[in-house]
Short mmCIF file of C-alpha atoms in Angstrom, two decimals:
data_model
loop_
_atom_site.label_atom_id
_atom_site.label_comp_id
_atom_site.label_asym_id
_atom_site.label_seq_id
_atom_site.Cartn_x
_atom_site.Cartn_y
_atom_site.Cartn_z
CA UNK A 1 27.03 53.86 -13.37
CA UNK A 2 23.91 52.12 -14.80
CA UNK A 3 25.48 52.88 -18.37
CA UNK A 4 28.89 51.58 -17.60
CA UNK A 5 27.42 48.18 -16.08
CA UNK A 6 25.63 47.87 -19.38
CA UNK A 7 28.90 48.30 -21.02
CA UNK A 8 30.16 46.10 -19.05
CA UNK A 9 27.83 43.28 -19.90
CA UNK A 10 27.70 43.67 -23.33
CA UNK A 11 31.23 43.34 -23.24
CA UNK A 12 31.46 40.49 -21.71
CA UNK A 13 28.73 38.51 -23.96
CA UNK A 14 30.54 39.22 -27.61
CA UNK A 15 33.84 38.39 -25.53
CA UNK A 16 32.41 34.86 -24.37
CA UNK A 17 30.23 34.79 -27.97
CA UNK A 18 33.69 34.93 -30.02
CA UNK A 19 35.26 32.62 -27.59
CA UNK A 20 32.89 29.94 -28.05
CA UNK A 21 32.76 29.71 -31.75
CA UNK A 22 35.00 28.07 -32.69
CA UNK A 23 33.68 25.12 -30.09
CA UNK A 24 30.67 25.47 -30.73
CA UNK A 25 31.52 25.10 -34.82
CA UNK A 26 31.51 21.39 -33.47
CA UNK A 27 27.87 21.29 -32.56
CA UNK A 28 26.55 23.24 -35.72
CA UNK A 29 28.69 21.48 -38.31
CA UNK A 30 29.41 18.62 -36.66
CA UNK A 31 31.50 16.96 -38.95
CA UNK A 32 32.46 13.45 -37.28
CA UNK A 33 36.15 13.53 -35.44
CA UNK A 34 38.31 11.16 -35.93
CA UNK A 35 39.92 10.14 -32.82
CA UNK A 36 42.91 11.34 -34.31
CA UNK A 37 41.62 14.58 -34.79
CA UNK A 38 40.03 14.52 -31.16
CA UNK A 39 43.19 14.18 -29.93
CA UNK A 40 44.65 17.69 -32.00
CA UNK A 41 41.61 19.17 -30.71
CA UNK A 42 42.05 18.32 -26.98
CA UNK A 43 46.06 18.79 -26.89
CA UNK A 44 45.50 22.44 -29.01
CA UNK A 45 42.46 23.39 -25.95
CA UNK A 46 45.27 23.05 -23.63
CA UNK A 47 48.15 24.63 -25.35
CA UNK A 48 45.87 27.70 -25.98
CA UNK A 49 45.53 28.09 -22.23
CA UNK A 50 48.67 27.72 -21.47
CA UNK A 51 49.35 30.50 -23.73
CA UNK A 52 47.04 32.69 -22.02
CA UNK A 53 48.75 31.59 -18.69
CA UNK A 54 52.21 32.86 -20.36
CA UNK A 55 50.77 36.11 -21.10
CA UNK A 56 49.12 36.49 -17.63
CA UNK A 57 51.96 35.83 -15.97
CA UNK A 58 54.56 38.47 -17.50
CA UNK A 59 52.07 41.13 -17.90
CA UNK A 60 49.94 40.66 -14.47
CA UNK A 61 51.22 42.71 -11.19
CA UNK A 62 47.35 41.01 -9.52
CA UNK A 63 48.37 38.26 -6.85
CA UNK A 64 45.79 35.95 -7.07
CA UNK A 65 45.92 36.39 -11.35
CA UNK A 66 49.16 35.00 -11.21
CA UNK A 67 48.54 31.98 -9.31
CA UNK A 68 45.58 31.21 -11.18
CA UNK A 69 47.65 31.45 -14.56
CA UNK A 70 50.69 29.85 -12.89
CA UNK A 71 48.07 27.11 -12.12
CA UNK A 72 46.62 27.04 -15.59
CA UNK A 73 50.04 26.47 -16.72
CA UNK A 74 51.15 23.54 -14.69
CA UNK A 75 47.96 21.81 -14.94
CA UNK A 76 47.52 21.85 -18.51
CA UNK A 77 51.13 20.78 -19.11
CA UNK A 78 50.60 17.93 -17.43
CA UNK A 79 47.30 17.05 -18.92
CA UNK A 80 49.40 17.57 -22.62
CA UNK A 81 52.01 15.32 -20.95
CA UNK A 82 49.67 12.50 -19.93
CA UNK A 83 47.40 12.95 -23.49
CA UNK A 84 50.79 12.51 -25.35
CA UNK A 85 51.42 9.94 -23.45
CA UNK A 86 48.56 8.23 -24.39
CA UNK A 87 48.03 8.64 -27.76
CA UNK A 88 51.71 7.01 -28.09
CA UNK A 89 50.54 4.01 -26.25
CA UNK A 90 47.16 4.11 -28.35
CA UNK A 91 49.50 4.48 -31.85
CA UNK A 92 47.20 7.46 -32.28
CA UNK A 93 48.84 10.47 -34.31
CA UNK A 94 47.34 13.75 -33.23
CA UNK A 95 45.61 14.98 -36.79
CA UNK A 96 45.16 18.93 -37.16
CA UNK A 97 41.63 20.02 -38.50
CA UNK A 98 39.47 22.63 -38.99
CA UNK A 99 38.50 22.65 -35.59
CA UNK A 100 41.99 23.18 -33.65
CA UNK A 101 43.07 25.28 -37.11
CA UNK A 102 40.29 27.51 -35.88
CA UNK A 103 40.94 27.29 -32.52
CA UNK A 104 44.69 28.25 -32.76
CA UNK A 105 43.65 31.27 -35.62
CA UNK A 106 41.09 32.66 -32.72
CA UNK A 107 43.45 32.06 -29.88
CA UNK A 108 45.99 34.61 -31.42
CA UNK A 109 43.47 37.49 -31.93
CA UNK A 110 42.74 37.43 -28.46
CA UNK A 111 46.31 37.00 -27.36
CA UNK A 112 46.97 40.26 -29.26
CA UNK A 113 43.69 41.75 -27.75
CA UNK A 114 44.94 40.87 -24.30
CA UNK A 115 48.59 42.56 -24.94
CA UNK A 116 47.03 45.47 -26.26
CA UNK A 117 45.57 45.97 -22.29
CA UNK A 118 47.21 47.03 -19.43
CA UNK A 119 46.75 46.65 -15.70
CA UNK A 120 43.39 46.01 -13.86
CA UNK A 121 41.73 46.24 -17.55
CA UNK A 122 44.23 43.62 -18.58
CA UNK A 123 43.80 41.44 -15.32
CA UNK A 124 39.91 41.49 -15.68
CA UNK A 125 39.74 40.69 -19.51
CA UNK A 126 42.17 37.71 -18.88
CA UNK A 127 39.79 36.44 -16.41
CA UNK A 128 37.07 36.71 -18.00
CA UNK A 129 38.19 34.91 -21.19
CA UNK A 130 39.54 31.61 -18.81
CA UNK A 131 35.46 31.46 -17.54
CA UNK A 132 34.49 31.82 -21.19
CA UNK A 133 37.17 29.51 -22.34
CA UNK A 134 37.15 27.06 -19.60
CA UNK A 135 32.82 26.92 -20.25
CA UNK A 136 33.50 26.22 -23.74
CA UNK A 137 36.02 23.71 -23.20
CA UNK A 138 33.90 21.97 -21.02
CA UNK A 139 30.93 21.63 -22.94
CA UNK A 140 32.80 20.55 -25.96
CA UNK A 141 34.76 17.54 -24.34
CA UNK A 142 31.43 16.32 -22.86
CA UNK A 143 29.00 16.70 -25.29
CA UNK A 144 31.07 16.29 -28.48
CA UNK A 145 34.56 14.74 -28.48
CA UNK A 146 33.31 11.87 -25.36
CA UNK A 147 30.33 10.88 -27.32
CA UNK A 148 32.17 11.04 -30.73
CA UNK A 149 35.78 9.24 -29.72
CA UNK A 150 35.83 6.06 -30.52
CA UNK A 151 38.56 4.34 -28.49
CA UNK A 152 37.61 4.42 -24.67
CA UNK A 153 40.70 5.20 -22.95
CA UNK A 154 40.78 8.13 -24.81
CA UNK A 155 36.91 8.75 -23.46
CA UNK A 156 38.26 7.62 -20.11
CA UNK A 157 41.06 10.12 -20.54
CA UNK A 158 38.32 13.35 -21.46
CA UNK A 159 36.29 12.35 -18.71
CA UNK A 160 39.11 12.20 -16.32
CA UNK A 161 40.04 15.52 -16.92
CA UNK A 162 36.68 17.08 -17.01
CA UNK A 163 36.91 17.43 -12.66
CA UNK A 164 39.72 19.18 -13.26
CA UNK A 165 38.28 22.14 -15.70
CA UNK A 166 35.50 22.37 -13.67
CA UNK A 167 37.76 23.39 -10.48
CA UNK A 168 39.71 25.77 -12.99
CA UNK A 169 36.51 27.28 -14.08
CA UNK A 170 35.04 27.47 -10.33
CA UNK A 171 38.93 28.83 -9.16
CA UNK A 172 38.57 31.37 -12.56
CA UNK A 173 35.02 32.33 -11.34
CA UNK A 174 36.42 33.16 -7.19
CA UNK A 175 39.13 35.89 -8.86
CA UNK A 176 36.56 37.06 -11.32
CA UNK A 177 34.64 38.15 -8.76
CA UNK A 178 37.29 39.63 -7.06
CA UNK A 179 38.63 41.39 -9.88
CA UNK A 180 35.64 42.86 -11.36
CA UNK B 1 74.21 -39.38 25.84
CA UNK B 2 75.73 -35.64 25.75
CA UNK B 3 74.59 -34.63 22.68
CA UNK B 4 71.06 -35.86 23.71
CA UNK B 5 71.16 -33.62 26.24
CA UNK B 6 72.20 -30.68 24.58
CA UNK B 7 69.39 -31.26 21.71
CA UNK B 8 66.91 -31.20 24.66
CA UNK B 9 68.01 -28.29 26.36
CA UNK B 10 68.06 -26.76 22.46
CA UNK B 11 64.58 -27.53 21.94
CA UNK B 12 63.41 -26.85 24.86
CA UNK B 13 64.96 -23.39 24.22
CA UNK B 14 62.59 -23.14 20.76
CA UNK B 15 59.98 -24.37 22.05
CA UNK B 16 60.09 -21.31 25.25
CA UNK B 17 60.58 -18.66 22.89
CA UNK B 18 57.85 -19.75 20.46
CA UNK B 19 55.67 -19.66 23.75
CA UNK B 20 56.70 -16.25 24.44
CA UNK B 21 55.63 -14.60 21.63
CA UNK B 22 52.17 -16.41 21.51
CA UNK B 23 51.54 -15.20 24.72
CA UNK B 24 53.16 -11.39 24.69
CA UNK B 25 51.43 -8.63 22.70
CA UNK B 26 52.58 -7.85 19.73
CA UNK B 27 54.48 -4.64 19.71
CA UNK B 28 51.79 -1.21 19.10
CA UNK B 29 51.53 0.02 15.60
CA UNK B 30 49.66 3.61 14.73
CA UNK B 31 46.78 3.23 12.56
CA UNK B 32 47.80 4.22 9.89
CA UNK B 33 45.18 5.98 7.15
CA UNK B 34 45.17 6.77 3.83
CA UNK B 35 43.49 9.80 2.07
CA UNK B 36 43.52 9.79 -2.14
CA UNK B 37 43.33 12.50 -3.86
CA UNK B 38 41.39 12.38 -7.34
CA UNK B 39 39.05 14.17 -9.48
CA UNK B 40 40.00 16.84 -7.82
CA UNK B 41 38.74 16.16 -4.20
CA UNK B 42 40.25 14.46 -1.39
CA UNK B 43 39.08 11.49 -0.49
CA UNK B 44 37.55 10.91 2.43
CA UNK B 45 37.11 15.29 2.73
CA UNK B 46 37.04 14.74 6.95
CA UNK B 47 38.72 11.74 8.59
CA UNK B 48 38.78 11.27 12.65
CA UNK B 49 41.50 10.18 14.32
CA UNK B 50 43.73 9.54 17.36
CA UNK B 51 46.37 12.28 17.98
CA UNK B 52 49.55 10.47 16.84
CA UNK B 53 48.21 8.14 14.19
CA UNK B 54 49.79 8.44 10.56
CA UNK B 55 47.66 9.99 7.57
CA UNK B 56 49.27 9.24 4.11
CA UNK B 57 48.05 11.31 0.74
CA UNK B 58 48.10 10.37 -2.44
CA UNK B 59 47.87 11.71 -5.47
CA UNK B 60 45.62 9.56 -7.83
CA UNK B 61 44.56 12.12 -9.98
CA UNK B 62 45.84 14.08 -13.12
CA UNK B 63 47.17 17.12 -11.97
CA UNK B 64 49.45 18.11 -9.36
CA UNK B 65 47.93 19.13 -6.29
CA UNK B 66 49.36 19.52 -2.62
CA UNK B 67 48.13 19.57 1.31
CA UNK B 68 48.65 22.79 3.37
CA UNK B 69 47.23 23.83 6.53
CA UNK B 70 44.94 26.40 5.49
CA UNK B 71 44.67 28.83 8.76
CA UNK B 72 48.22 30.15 8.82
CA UNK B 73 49.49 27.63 6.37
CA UNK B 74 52.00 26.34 8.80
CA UNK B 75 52.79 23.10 7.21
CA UNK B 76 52.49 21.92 3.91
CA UNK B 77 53.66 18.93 1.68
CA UNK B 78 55.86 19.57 -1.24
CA UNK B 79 53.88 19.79 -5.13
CA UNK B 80 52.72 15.68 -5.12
CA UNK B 81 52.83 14.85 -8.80
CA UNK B 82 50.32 11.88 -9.76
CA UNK B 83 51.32 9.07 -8.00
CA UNK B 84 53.38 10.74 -5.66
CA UNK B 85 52.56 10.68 -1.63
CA UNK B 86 53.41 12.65 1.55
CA UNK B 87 52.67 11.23 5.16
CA UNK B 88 51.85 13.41 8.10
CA UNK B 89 51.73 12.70 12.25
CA UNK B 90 48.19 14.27 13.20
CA UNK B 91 47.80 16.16 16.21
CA UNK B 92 45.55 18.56 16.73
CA UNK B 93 41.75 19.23 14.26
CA UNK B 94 42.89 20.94 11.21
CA UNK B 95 41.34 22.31 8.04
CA UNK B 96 43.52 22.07 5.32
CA UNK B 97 43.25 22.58 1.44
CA UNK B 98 45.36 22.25 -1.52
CA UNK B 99 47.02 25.51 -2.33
CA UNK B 100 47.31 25.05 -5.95
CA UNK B 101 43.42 24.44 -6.62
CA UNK B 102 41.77 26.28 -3.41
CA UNK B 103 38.65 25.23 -3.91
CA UNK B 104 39.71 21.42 -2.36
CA UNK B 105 39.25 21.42 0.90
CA UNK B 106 39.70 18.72 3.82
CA UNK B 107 39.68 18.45 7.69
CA UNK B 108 41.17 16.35 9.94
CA UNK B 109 39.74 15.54 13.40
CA UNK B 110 40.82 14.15 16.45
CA UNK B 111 38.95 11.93 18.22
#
């Protein structure tokens, strides 16, 4: 039992390690962001969860996985909506970079690692990625693209949406538990 | 001489009515209250209130989010987009929370 809990662990460490790389490529190389490219970034954070959220959704049978991803979904439409929205008033052209390049070339390995599962071992991997993702996510908007944007409704914007990854991260926490 | 008369009586007609309605109550309105919903919270979390007053939500914030009972979930608004609202009668104390985000919570209490 011990042995599988280690498992377990270690698991769950190089799963949330690989996750945050590509954020946390931001702090170590920190090249500066254009806002431009802060917008790519942000929009491509959301699409990749939405993504997820697709997956979850056809290949989940686990009640409250569903409504979680069916929540990811809706939410982070609406936040692409409303950023798209606003970088059109702002005459701000979303510029792909390294940073979402990365982000989008990472996001497909582990949407092929999570088809590649089935049932509760797909179910608890899927959760456990959103808590990685959703930390990573997080800590990148507040400590690198807020500080580094340069426009401030676009900071207004990041901060405004921070309250709502928290909850996702709190909500993805609640069915972690229960899944694991 | 006549139409004196009948300007008199007019005025005198004005002038009763505008006496009226200094002197009866204006007709009872429900409080009415108002409960925003933003950065992902409801705002105030517990209101008190008289059975029969009016409680209005809105969504301020940048996701959808709605209000259901939470017990037995035996009312709920529809999905309130941002900017969107839903209005509600209270009467009875009820917990309720949004059903898309479960972790937002409020209560309503009657005084």
């Amino acid at each position: 039992m011990k042995k599988n809990q280690l498992k377990r662990k270690l698991r769950n460490v190089i799963l949330i390690l690989s996750l945050s790389l590509p954020i946390t490529m931001l702090a170590q190389e920190s090249p500066k962001l254009t806002d431009p490219e802060i917008a790519h970034v942000g929009v491509t954070a959301n699409k990749i969860d939405i993504g997820y959220a697709e997956i979850a959704i056809k290949m989940s049978s686990n009640k409250d996985i569903i409504t979680f991803a069916e929540t990811m979904k809706r939410d982070h439409e609406g936040v692409i909506k409303q950023a798209v929205d606003l970088v059109t008033k702002l005459g701000v052209t979303p510029k792909e970079n390294n940073v979402s390049s990365s982000m989008l070339k990472d996001a497909e390995e582990m949407k092929k690692k999570l088809k590649s599962k089935k049932g509760e071992d797909f179910d608890k991997s899927y959760i456990n990625n959103e808590v990685a993702y959703h930390k990573a996510v997080i800590a990148a908007i507040r400590d690198i693209l807020v500080p580094q944007s340069n426009n401030q409704e676009l900071k207004d914007f990041l901060n405004a949406i921070l309250p709502a990854l928290e909850t996702h991260l709190k909500h993805a926490e609640m069915v972690q538990e229960k899944v694991n | 001489m006549r139409y004196r008369q009948e300007l008199i009586l007019f005025l005198a007609i004005i002038a009763s009515m505008s006496f009226q309605s200094c002197i009866s109550p204006a007709p009872h309105t429900k409080p009415h209250h108002k409960v925003r919903i933003k950065q992902m919270k409801f705002v105030p979390d517990s209101i008190t209130v008289n059975i029969g007053d009016s409680i209005t939500f809105i969504n301020k914030d940048v996701v959808s989010h709605d209000v259901t009972e939470e017990k037995s979930k035996k009312w709920t608004s529809k999905t309130l987009k941002r900017g969107e609202t839903w209005s509600m009668i209270a009467s009875e104390d009820v917990n309720y929370f949004c059903s898309l985000h479960v972790i937002m919570k409020g209560k309503i209490r009657i005084k």
